[in-house]
Amino acid sequence: MHERFERDGYLFVKGCIPKKALLQCREAYFHHMTPSGLLKEGSNPIDGTFSHKDSRKFLPPGNLRRLFRLKDDEESEKYLDLMLSAHEAPFYLHYCETPELRAFITRFMNWEKPHMLQRTMIRAFVPNSELTPVHFDQMYLRAGPPTSIAAWVPIGDISLEAGGLMYLEKSTDIGQKTEADFAASAHNLSDEERVSALNKNMNDGGFLSRDIVAYGKEARRKWLIAEYEAGDVIFHNPWMMHASCKNKDPNDRIRLATDLRFVDPEKPYDNVSYVLDP
């Protein structure tokens, strides 16, 4: 596993955590979100069937909403309030403490007590909504060294059509070079601006590109995609270039997943909180 992680920049672990706990989290999340108008009326919350309202109303908080300069109406504000509050809800906090996940990281990273950064985000992408553009995590962790490991966890099954997380093949070197170029051009910035993914040297929204196909062609690397099942976890390093596909699920299911980032608290890490992670 270590050899694969070092070679590829990511590690896809099937059945890493109990499926039952994830499905309980999924059902609780969609119950929590029911007043927002997100779900099809009369549908079973655990299915996560989209209501077919304007998809942009249901973009997650953060850079995508900023990028499109969306103005929130009453329904959008209701959705955002519920989505943000879900991050503090008992069902999500309980899920974040999944012992099997922490046990795996403890063994894999040889960390005695892995610490989870509080910068998590539940990502609920409705069918035909915008996708997450190209980025790498260290862009959002510049206040510390690249010592974190990310765990991307699908909360429910995600078909190929539903467009889960995808990686640019063996792109650790691209992330490192890109960040080095940004650092070289940041000599005239204040410390606060330098560590921001939204500083004046970055693209709008803090992303590297919204044209994922063109980015892969220019880099001459393949985009790697996969199906995911509840219980799977995919880990990646802070430099790995990644994005998401557009959700084209044939059953109108909302794609639900979350990012968790872990560090060794005994070593330096970025402990600054941001609200505009991608």
PDB file of C-alpha atoms in Angstrom:
ATOM      1  CA  MET A   1       0.000   0.000   0.000  1.00  0.00           C
ATOM      2  CA  HIS A   2       2.830   2.399   0.820  1.00  0.00           C
ATOM      3  CA  GLU A   3       4.480   1.636  -2.504  1.00  0.00           C
ATOM      4  CA  ARG A   4       1.250   2.335  -4.382  1.00  0.00           C
ATOM      5  CA  PHE A   5       0.579   5.530  -2.444  1.00  0.00           C
ATOM      6  CA  GLU A   6       4.097   6.845  -3.132  1.00  0.00           C
ATOM      7  CA  ARG A   7       3.919   5.838  -6.783  1.00  0.00           C
ATOM      8  CA  ASP A   8       0.393   6.989  -7.609  1.00  0.00           C
ATOM      9  CA  GLY A   9      -0.263   9.782  -5.095  1.00  0.00           C
ATOM     10  CA  TYR A  10      -3.500   8.110  -3.990  1.00  0.00           C
ATOM     11  CA  LEU A  11      -4.714   4.844  -2.472  1.00  0.00           C
ATOM     12  CA  PHE A  12      -8.180   3.385  -3.166  1.00  0.00           C
ATOM     13  CA  VAL A  13      -9.280   1.109  -0.303  1.00  0.00           C
ATOM     14  CA  LYS A  14     -12.412  -0.954  -0.872  1.00  0.00           C
ATOM     15  CA  GLY A  15     -14.608  -1.585   2.162  1.00  0.00           C
ATOM     16  CA  CYS A  16     -12.404   0.457   4.471  1.00  0.00           C
ATOM     17  CA  ILE A  17     -15.214   1.416   6.842  1.00  0.00           C
ATOM     18  CA  PRO A  18     -18.583  -0.174   7.751  1.00  0.00           C
ATOM     19  CA  LYS A  19     -21.284   0.365   5.133  1.00  0.00           C
ATOM     20  CA  LYS A  20     -24.072   0.449   7.716  1.00  0.00           C
ATOM     21  CA  ALA A  21     -22.658   3.507   9.485  1.00  0.00           C
ATOM     22  CA  LEU A  22     -22.317   5.401   6.193  1.00  0.00           C
ATOM     23  CA  LEU A  23     -25.870   4.658   5.123  1.00  0.00           C
ATOM     24  CA  GLN A  24     -27.139   5.827   8.513  1.00  0.00           C
ATOM     25  CA  CYS A  25     -25.247   9.083   7.984  1.00  0.00           C
ATOM     26  CA  ARG A  26     -26.670   9.387   4.467  1.00  0.00           C
ATOM     27  CA  GLU A  27     -30.254   8.908   5.616  1.00  0.00           C
ATOM     28  CA  ALA A  28     -29.834  11.333   8.526  1.00  0.00           C
ATOM     29  CA  TYR A  29     -28.283  13.962   6.239  1.00  0.00           C
ATOM     30  CA  PHE A  30     -31.131  13.900   3.743  1.00  0.00           C
ATOM     31  CA  HIS A  31     -33.704  13.937   6.561  1.00  0.00           C
ATOM     32  CA  HIS A  32     -31.897  17.031   7.844  1.00  0.00           C
ATOM     33  CA  MET A  33     -32.024  18.640   4.392  1.00  0.00           C
ATOM     34  CA  THR A  34     -35.669  17.842   3.601  1.00  0.00           C
ATOM     35  CA  PRO A  35     -36.990  21.377   4.454  1.00  0.00           C
ATOM     36  CA  SER A  36     -34.612  22.879   1.845  1.00  0.00           C
ATOM     37  CA  GLY A  37     -36.524  21.571  -1.181  1.00  0.00           C
ATOM     38  CA  LEU A  38     -33.515  19.507  -2.212  1.00  0.00           C
ATOM     39  CA  LEU A  39     -35.344  16.173  -2.428  1.00  0.00           C
ATOM     40  CA  LYS A  40     -38.135  14.977  -4.687  1.00  0.00           C
ATOM     41  CA  GLU A  41     -41.411  15.250  -2.805  1.00  0.00           C
ATOM     42  CA  GLY A  42     -42.569  11.913  -1.406  1.00  0.00           C
ATOM     43  CA  SER A  43     -39.254  10.152  -2.056  1.00  0.00           C
ATOM     44  CA  ASN A  44     -37.344   8.092   0.498  1.00  0.00           C
ATOM     45  CA  PRO A  45     -34.624  10.348   1.974  1.00  0.00           C
ATOM     46  CA  ILE A  46     -31.976   7.622   1.895  1.00  0.00           C
ATOM     47  CA  ASP A  47     -32.315   7.477  -1.905  1.00  0.00           C
ATOM     48  CA  GLY A  48     -31.325  11.138  -2.215  1.00  0.00           C
ATOM     49  CA  THR A  49     -33.549  11.738  -5.254  1.00  0.00           C
ATOM     50  CA  PHE A  50     -33.266  15.294  -6.554  1.00  0.00           C
ATOM     51  CA  SER A  51     -36.303  17.580  -6.765  1.00  0.00           C
ATOM     52  CA  HIS A  52     -35.293  18.953 -10.221  1.00  0.00           C
ATOM     53  CA  LYS A  53     -35.353  22.551  -9.111  1.00  0.00           C
ATOM     54  CA  ASP A  54     -32.705  25.012 -10.331  1.00  0.00           C
ATOM     55  CA  SER A  55     -29.474  23.114  -9.684  1.00  0.00           C
ATOM     56  CA  ARG A  56     -27.429  26.250  -8.960  1.00  0.00           C
ATOM     57  CA  LYS A  57     -29.555  26.944  -5.911  1.00  0.00           C
ATOM     58  CA  PHE A  58     -27.996  23.839  -4.389  1.00  0.00           C
ATOM     59  CA  LEU A  59     -24.307  24.480  -4.965  1.00  0.00           C
ATOM     60  CA  PRO A  60     -22.277  23.965  -1.791  1.00  0.00           C
ATOM     61  CA  PRO A  61     -20.980  26.975   0.116  1.00  0.00           C
ATOM     62  CA  GLY A  62     -17.502  28.088  -0.872  1.00  0.00           C
ATOM     63  CA  ASN A  63     -15.625  28.921  -4.013  1.00  0.00           C
ATOM     64  CA  LEU A  64     -18.139  27.682  -6.571  1.00  0.00           C
ATOM     65  CA  ARG A  65     -20.849  30.048  -5.337  1.00  0.00           C
ATOM     66  CA  ARG A  66     -18.305  32.842  -5.236  1.00  0.00           C
ATOM     67  CA  LEU A  67     -17.082  31.989  -8.738  1.00  0.00           C
ATOM     68  CA  PHE A  68     -20.568  32.281 -10.208  1.00  0.00           C
ATOM     69  CA  ARG A  69     -21.415  35.354  -8.096  1.00  0.00           C
ATOM     70  CA  LEU A  70     -24.676  33.772  -7.056  1.00  0.00           C
ATOM     71  CA  LYS A  71     -27.197  35.902  -5.216  1.00  0.00           C
ATOM     72  CA  ASP A  72     -29.070  33.882  -2.650  1.00  0.00           C
ATOM     73  CA  ASP A  73     -32.860  33.939  -2.529  1.00  0.00           C
ATOM     74  CA  GLU A  74     -34.908  32.661   0.402  1.00  0.00           C
ATOM     75  CA  GLU A  75     -34.773  29.035  -0.764  1.00  0.00           C
ATOM     76  CA  SER A  76     -31.019  29.136  -1.351  1.00  0.00           C
ATOM     77  CA  GLU A  77     -30.419  30.680   2.057  1.00  0.00           C
ATOM     78  CA  LYS A  78     -32.525  27.957   3.661  1.00  0.00           C
ATOM     79  CA  TYR A  79     -30.463  25.314   1.880  1.00  0.00           C
ATOM     80  CA  LEU A  80     -27.138  26.881   2.884  1.00  0.00           C
ATOM     81  CA  ASP A  81     -28.217  27.267   6.504  1.00  0.00           C
ATOM     82  CA  LEU A  82     -29.205  23.607   6.689  1.00  0.00           C
ATOM     83  CA  MET A  83     -26.086  22.419   4.876  1.00  0.00           C
ATOM     84  CA  LEU A  84     -23.763  24.363   7.143  1.00  0.00           C
ATOM     85  CA  SER A  85     -25.587  23.229  10.270  1.00  0.00           C
ATOM     86  CA  ALA A  86     -25.265  19.606   9.098  1.00  0.00           C
ATOM     87  CA  HIS A  87     -21.518  19.861   9.739  1.00  0.00           C
ATOM     88  CA  GLU A  88     -22.257  20.283  13.442  1.00  0.00           C
ATOM     89  CA  ALA A  89     -25.105  17.788  13.630  1.00  0.00           C
ATOM     90  CA  PRO A  90     -24.610  14.726  15.872  1.00  0.00           C
ATOM     91  CA  PHE A  91     -25.023  12.295  12.967  1.00  0.00           C
ATOM     92  CA  TYR A  92     -22.113  13.861  11.058  1.00  0.00           C
ATOM     93  CA  LEU A  93     -19.852  14.339  14.065  1.00  0.00           C
ATOM     94  CA  HIS A  94     -20.454  10.707  15.008  1.00  0.00           C
ATOM     95  CA  TYR A  95     -19.582   9.622  11.475  1.00  0.00           C
ATOM     96  CA  CYS A  96     -16.334  11.650  11.553  1.00  0.00           C
ATOM     97  CA  GLU A  97     -15.253   9.621  14.574  1.00  0.00           C
ATOM     98  CA  THR A  98     -15.573   6.310  12.686  1.00  0.00           C
ATOM     99  CA  PRO A  99     -13.004   4.163  14.536  1.00  0.00           C
ATOM    100  CA  GLU A 100     -12.180   1.954  11.538  1.00  0.00           C
ATOM    101  CA  LEU A 101     -11.090   4.989   9.514  1.00  0.00           C
ATOM    102  CA  ARG A 102      -8.859   6.320  12.257  1.00  0.00           C
ATOM    103  CA  ALA A 103      -7.452   2.849  12.885  1.00  0.00           C
ATOM    104  CA  PHE A 104      -6.485   2.550   9.236  1.00  0.00           C
ATOM    105  CA  ILE A 105      -4.762   5.953   9.209  1.00  0.00           C
ATOM    106  CA  THR A 106      -2.979   5.163  12.475  1.00  0.00           C
ATOM    107  CA  ARG A 107      -1.524   1.997  10.991  1.00  0.00           C
ATOM    108  CA  PHE A 108      -0.899   3.278   7.463  1.00  0.00           C
ATOM    109  CA  MET A 109       0.746   6.563   8.482  1.00  0.00           C
ATOM    110  CA  ASN A 110       2.298   5.203  11.695  1.00  0.00           C
ATOM    111  CA  TRP A 111       0.744   8.066  13.662  1.00  0.00           C
ATOM    112  CA  GLU A 112      -0.088   7.382  17.284  1.00  0.00           C
ATOM    113  CA  LYS A 113      -3.132   9.668  17.425  1.00  0.00           C
ATOM    114  CA  PRO A 114      -4.214  11.098  14.034  1.00  0.00           C
ATOM    115  CA  HIS A 115      -5.819  14.521  14.309  1.00  0.00           C
ATOM    116  CA  MET A 116      -8.672  15.431  11.973  1.00  0.00           C
ATOM    117  CA  LEU A 117      -8.684  19.037  10.785  1.00  0.00           C
ATOM    118  CA  GLN A 118     -11.966  20.811  11.398  1.00  0.00           C
ATOM    119  CA  ARG A 119     -12.060  21.932   7.767  1.00  0.00           C
ATOM    120  CA  THR A 120     -14.452  19.293   6.490  1.00  0.00           C
ATOM    121  CA  MET A 121     -17.154  19.685   3.893  1.00  0.00           C
ATOM    122  CA  ILE A 122     -20.132  17.531   3.029  1.00  0.00           C
ATOM    123  CA  ARG A 123     -20.457  17.704  -0.741  1.00  0.00           C
ATOM    124  CA  ALA A 124     -23.928  17.110  -2.145  1.00  0.00           C
ATOM    125  CA  PHE A 125     -23.884  17.546  -5.915  1.00  0.00           C
ATOM    126  CA  VAL A 126     -27.287  17.347  -7.598  1.00  0.00           C
ATOM    127  CA  PRO A 127     -27.672  16.005 -11.149  1.00  0.00           C
ATOM    128  CA  ASN A 128     -26.401  18.380 -13.871  1.00  0.00           C
ATOM    129  CA  SER A 129     -24.961  20.844 -11.390  1.00  0.00           C
ATOM    130  CA  GLU A 130     -21.490  22.351 -11.674  1.00  0.00           C
ATOM    131  CA  LEU A 131     -18.475  20.160 -11.028  1.00  0.00           C
ATOM    132  CA  THR A 132     -15.499  20.783  -8.745  1.00  0.00           C
ATOM    133  CA  PRO A 133     -12.709  22.298 -10.906  1.00  0.00           C
ATOM    134  CA  VAL A 134      -9.059  21.221 -10.922  1.00  0.00           C
ATOM    135  CA  HIS A 135      -7.105  21.844  -7.715  1.00  0.00           C
ATOM    136  CA  PHE A 136      -4.745  20.255  -5.191  1.00  0.00           C
ATOM    137  CA  ASP A 137      -5.203  20.408  -1.422  1.00  0.00           C
ATOM    138  CA  GLN A 138      -1.972  22.159  -0.451  1.00  0.00           C
ATOM    139  CA  MET A 139      -3.327  25.318  -2.118  1.00  0.00           C
ATOM    140  CA  TYR A 140      -5.699  25.538   0.848  1.00  0.00           C
ATOM    141  CA  LEU A 141      -3.155  24.439   3.473  1.00  0.00           C
ATOM    142  CA  ARG A 142      -0.328  26.907   2.789  1.00  0.00           C
ATOM    143  CA  ALA A 143      -0.019  28.069   6.370  1.00  0.00           C
ATOM    144  CA  GLY A 144       1.829  24.858   7.152  1.00  0.00           C
ATOM    145  CA  PRO A 145       4.018  22.172   5.516  1.00  0.00           C
ATOM    146  CA  PRO A 146       2.495  19.440   3.297  1.00  0.00           C
ATOM    147  CA  THR A 147       2.031  16.934   6.124  1.00  0.00           C
ATOM    148  CA  SER A 148      -1.671  16.088   5.726  1.00  0.00           C
ATOM    149  CA  ILE A 149      -3.415  13.129   4.164  1.00  0.00           C
ATOM    150  CA  ALA A 150      -6.921  13.490   2.740  1.00  0.00           C
ATOM    151  CA  ALA A 151      -9.644  10.861   2.932  1.00  0.00           C
ATOM    152  CA  TRP A 152     -12.445  11.229   0.367  1.00  0.00           C
ATOM    153  CA  VAL A 153     -15.428   9.196   1.507  1.00  0.00           C
ATOM    154  CA  PRO A 154     -18.517   8.516  -0.632  1.00  0.00           C
ATOM    155  CA  ILE A 155     -21.622   8.543   1.564  1.00  0.00           C
ATOM    156  CA  GLY A 156     -23.539   5.986  -0.464  1.00  0.00           C
ATOM    157  CA  ASP A 157     -22.826   4.264  -3.774  1.00  0.00           C
ATOM    158  CA  ILE A 158     -21.629   6.478  -6.647  1.00  0.00           C
ATOM    159  CA  SER A 159     -21.944   5.164 -10.193  1.00  0.00           C
ATOM    160  CA  LEU A 160     -19.632   6.175 -13.044  1.00  0.00           C
ATOM    161  CA  GLU A 161     -22.437   8.375 -14.377  1.00  0.00           C
ATOM    162  CA  ALA A 162     -22.785  10.115 -11.012  1.00  0.00           C
ATOM    163  CA  GLY A 163     -19.254  11.440 -11.451  1.00  0.00           C
ATOM    164  CA  GLY A 164     -17.259  10.940  -8.280  1.00  0.00           C
ATOM    165  CA  LEU A 165     -13.756  12.118  -7.506  1.00  0.00           C
ATOM    166  CA  MET A 166     -11.172  11.761 -10.281  1.00  0.00           C
ATOM    167  CA  TYR A 167      -7.396  12.124 -10.298  1.00  0.00           C
ATOM    168  CA  LEU A 168      -4.926  13.282 -12.890  1.00  0.00           C
ATOM    169  CA  GLU A 169      -2.638  10.298 -13.340  1.00  0.00           C
ATOM    170  CA  LYS A 170       0.618  10.484 -11.327  1.00  0.00           C
ATOM    171  CA  SER A 171       0.302  14.253 -10.946  1.00  0.00           C
ATOM    172  CA  THR A 172       2.105  14.804  -7.631  1.00  0.00           C
ATOM    173  CA  ASP A 173       4.954  16.441  -9.542  1.00  0.00           C
ATOM    174  CA  ILE A 174       2.546  18.814 -11.292  1.00  0.00           C
ATOM    175  CA  GLY A 175       1.080  19.937  -7.964  1.00  0.00           C
ATOM    176  CA  GLN A 176       4.531  20.519  -6.506  1.00  0.00           C
ATOM    177  CA  LYS A 177       5.733  22.509  -9.525  1.00  0.00           C
ATOM    178  CA  THR A 178       2.516  24.538  -9.663  1.00  0.00           C
ATOM    179  CA  GLU A 179       2.815  25.492  -5.998  1.00  0.00           C
ATOM    180  CA  ALA A 180       6.501  26.333  -6.440  1.00  0.00           C
ATOM    181  CA  ASP A 181       5.552  28.687  -9.290  1.00  0.00           C
ATOM    182  CA  PHE A 182       2.902  30.335  -7.123  1.00  0.00           C
ATOM    183  CA  ALA A 183       5.375  30.708  -4.259  1.00  0.00           C
ATOM    184  CA  ALA A 184       7.938  32.334  -6.568  1.00  0.00           C
ATOM    185  CA  SER A 185       5.377  34.929  -7.660  1.00  0.00           C
ATOM    186  CA  ALA A 186       4.212  35.656  -4.089  1.00  0.00           C
ATOM    187  CA  HIS A 187       7.303  37.549  -2.924  1.00  0.00           C
ATOM    188  CA  ASN A 188       5.412  40.860  -2.994  1.00  0.00           C
ATOM    189  CA  LEU A 189       2.441  39.572  -0.982  1.00  0.00           C
ATOM    190  CA  SER A 190       1.818  39.885   2.732  1.00  0.00           C
ATOM    191  CA  ASP A 191       1.960  36.695   4.823  1.00  0.00           C
ATOM    192  CA  GLU A 192      -1.832  36.632   4.986  1.00  0.00           C
ATOM    193  CA  GLU A 193      -2.178  36.987   1.210  1.00  0.00           C
ATOM    194  CA  ARG A 194       0.577  34.474   0.509  1.00  0.00           C
ATOM    195  CA  VAL A 195      -1.192  31.593   2.274  1.00  0.00           C
ATOM    196  CA  SER A 196      -4.577  32.374   0.710  1.00  0.00           C
ATOM    197  CA  ALA A 197      -5.797  30.307  -2.241  1.00  0.00           C
ATOM    198  CA  LEU A 198      -7.678  33.431  -3.319  1.00  0.00           C
ATOM    199  CA  ASN A 199      -4.718  35.802  -3.587  1.00  0.00           C
ATOM    200  CA  LYS A 200      -4.280  37.982  -6.678  1.00  0.00           C
ATOM    201  CA  ASN A 201      -1.909  35.496  -8.333  1.00  0.00           C
ATOM    202  CA  MET A 202      -4.563  32.751  -8.342  1.00  0.00           C
ATOM    203  CA  ASN A 203      -7.324  32.114 -10.848  1.00  0.00           C
ATOM    204  CA  ASP A 204     -10.837  33.273 -10.039  1.00  0.00           C
ATOM    205  CA  GLY A 205     -12.283  31.094  -7.290  1.00  0.00           C
ATOM    206  CA  GLY A 206      -8.864  29.720  -6.340  1.00  0.00           C
ATOM    207  CA  PHE A 207      -9.050  26.864  -8.841  1.00  0.00           C
ATOM    208  CA  LEU A 208      -6.473  25.891 -11.470  1.00  0.00           C
ATOM    209  CA  SER A 209      -8.919  25.248 -14.296  1.00  0.00           C
ATOM    210  CA  ARG A 210     -12.602  24.666 -14.940  1.00  0.00           C
ATOM    211  CA  ASP A 211     -11.837  22.976 -18.285  1.00  0.00           C
ATOM    212  CA  ILE A 212     -10.852  19.587 -16.944  1.00  0.00           C
ATOM    213  CA  VAL A 213     -10.455  17.920 -20.345  1.00  0.00           C
ATOM    214  CA  ALA A 214      -8.182  20.670 -21.670  1.00  0.00           C
ATOM    215  CA  TYR A 215      -6.111  20.625 -18.477  1.00  0.00           C
ATOM    216  CA  GLY A 216      -5.473  16.885 -18.826  1.00  0.00           C
ATOM    217  CA  LYS A 217      -4.530  17.218 -22.483  1.00  0.00           C
ATOM    218  CA  GLU A 218      -2.102  20.039 -21.763  1.00  0.00           C
ATOM    219  CA  ALA A 219      -0.497  18.014 -18.971  1.00  0.00           C
ATOM    220  CA  ARG A 220      -0.480  14.891 -21.190  1.00  0.00           C
ATOM    221  CA  ARG A 221      -1.893  12.823 -18.359  1.00  0.00           C
ATOM    222  CA  LYS A 222      -5.031  10.698 -18.131  1.00  0.00           C
ATOM    223  CA  TRP A 223      -7.944  11.455 -15.831  1.00  0.00           C
ATOM    224  CA  LEU A 224      -8.689   8.396 -13.686  1.00  0.00           C
ATOM    225  CA  ILE A 225     -12.300   7.690 -12.704  1.00  0.00           C
ATOM    226  CA  ALA A 226     -14.016   4.898 -10.788  1.00  0.00           C
ATOM    227  CA  GLU A 227     -17.266   3.645  -9.328  1.00  0.00           C
ATOM    228  CA  TYR A 228     -17.519   3.877  -5.557  1.00  0.00           C
ATOM    229  CA  GLU A 229     -19.507   1.902  -3.011  1.00  0.00           C
ATOM    230  CA  ALA A 230     -20.513   2.859   0.497  1.00  0.00           C
ATOM    231  CA  GLY A 231     -17.602   1.836   2.710  1.00  0.00           C
ATOM    232  CA  ASP A 232     -14.888   2.691   0.179  1.00  0.00           C
ATOM    233  CA  VAL A 233     -12.332   5.383   1.008  1.00  0.00           C
ATOM    234  CA  ILE A 234      -9.770   6.955  -1.292  1.00  0.00           C
ATOM    235  CA  PHE A 235      -6.737   8.672   0.239  1.00  0.00           C
ATOM    236  CA  HIS A 236      -4.474  11.195  -1.482  1.00  0.00           C
ATOM    237  CA  ASN A 237      -1.455  13.357  -0.766  1.00  0.00           C
ATOM    238  CA  PRO A 238      -1.589  17.199  -0.612  1.00  0.00           C
ATOM    239  CA  TRP A 239      -0.145  17.605  -4.142  1.00  0.00           C
ATOM    240  CA  MET A 240      -2.382  15.241  -6.103  1.00  0.00           C
ATOM    241  CA  MET A 241      -4.335  17.034  -8.844  1.00  0.00           C
ATOM    242  CA  HIS A 242      -8.015  16.171  -8.683  1.00  0.00           C
ATOM    243  CA  ALA A 243     -11.502  17.316  -9.643  1.00  0.00           C
ATOM    244  CA  SER A 244     -14.984  15.839  -9.957  1.00  0.00           C
ATOM    245  CA  CYS A 245     -17.123  14.839 -12.906  1.00  0.00           C
ATOM    246  CA  LYS A 246     -20.589  16.261 -13.513  1.00  0.00           C
ATOM    247  CA  ASN A 247     -23.341  14.197 -11.911  1.00  0.00           C
ATOM    248  CA  LYS A 248     -25.271  12.421 -14.696  1.00  0.00           C
ATOM    249  CA  ASP A 249     -26.827   9.728 -12.520  1.00  0.00           C
ATOM    250  CA  PRO A 250     -29.658   8.087 -14.516  1.00  0.00           C
ATOM    251  CA  ASN A 251     -31.809   7.748 -11.387  1.00  0.00           C
ATOM    252  CA  ASP A 252     -31.464  11.433 -10.412  1.00  0.00           C
ATOM    253  CA  ARG A 253     -29.573  10.529  -7.257  1.00  0.00           C
ATOM    254  CA  ILE A 254     -27.658  13.254  -5.470  1.00  0.00           C
ATOM    255  CA  ARG A 255     -23.944  12.478  -5.133  1.00  0.00           C
ATOM    256  CA  LEU A 256     -23.031  12.700  -1.469  1.00  0.00           C
ATOM    257  CA  ALA A 257     -19.470  12.545  -0.156  1.00  0.00           C
ATOM    258  CA  THR A 258     -17.169  14.256   2.295  1.00  0.00           C
ATOM    259  CA  ASP A 259     -13.514  15.251   2.562  1.00  0.00           C
ATOM    260  CA  LEU A 260     -11.629  14.580   5.784  1.00  0.00           C
ATOM    261  CA  ARG A 261      -8.029  15.687   6.292  1.00  0.00           C
ATOM    262  CA  PHE A 262      -5.753  14.156   8.895  1.00  0.00           C
ATOM    263  CA  VAL A 263      -2.378  15.202  10.318  1.00  0.00           C
ATOM    264  CA  ASP A 264       0.073  14.031  12.948  1.00  0.00           C
ATOM    265  CA  PRO A 265      -0.428  16.517  15.828  1.00  0.00           C
ATOM    266  CA  GLU A 266       3.152  15.867  16.960  1.00  0.00           C
ATOM    267  CA  LYS A 267       4.485  17.529  13.791  1.00  0.00           C
ATOM    268  CA  PRO A 268       3.901  20.981  12.186  1.00  0.00           C
ATOM    269  CA  TYR A 269       0.708  21.377  10.162  1.00  0.00           C
ATOM    270  CA  ASP A 270      -1.624  24.079   8.888  1.00  0.00           C
ATOM    271  CA  ASN A 271      -4.151  24.745  11.659  1.00  0.00           C
ATOM    272  CA  VAL A 272      -5.667  27.900  10.135  1.00  0.00           C
ATOM    273  CA  SER A 273      -9.393  27.680   9.436  1.00  0.00           C
ATOM    274  CA  TYR A 274     -10.822  28.746   6.082  1.00  0.00           C
ATOM    275  CA  VAL A 275     -14.442  28.811   4.950  1.00  0.00           C
ATOM    276  CA  LEU A 276     -13.725  28.834   1.210  1.00  0.00           C
ATOM    277  CA  ASP A 277     -12.243  25.417   0.618  1.00  0.00           C
ATOM    278  CA  PRO A 278     -13.381  24.001  -2.732  1.00  0.00           C
TER     279      PRO A 278
END
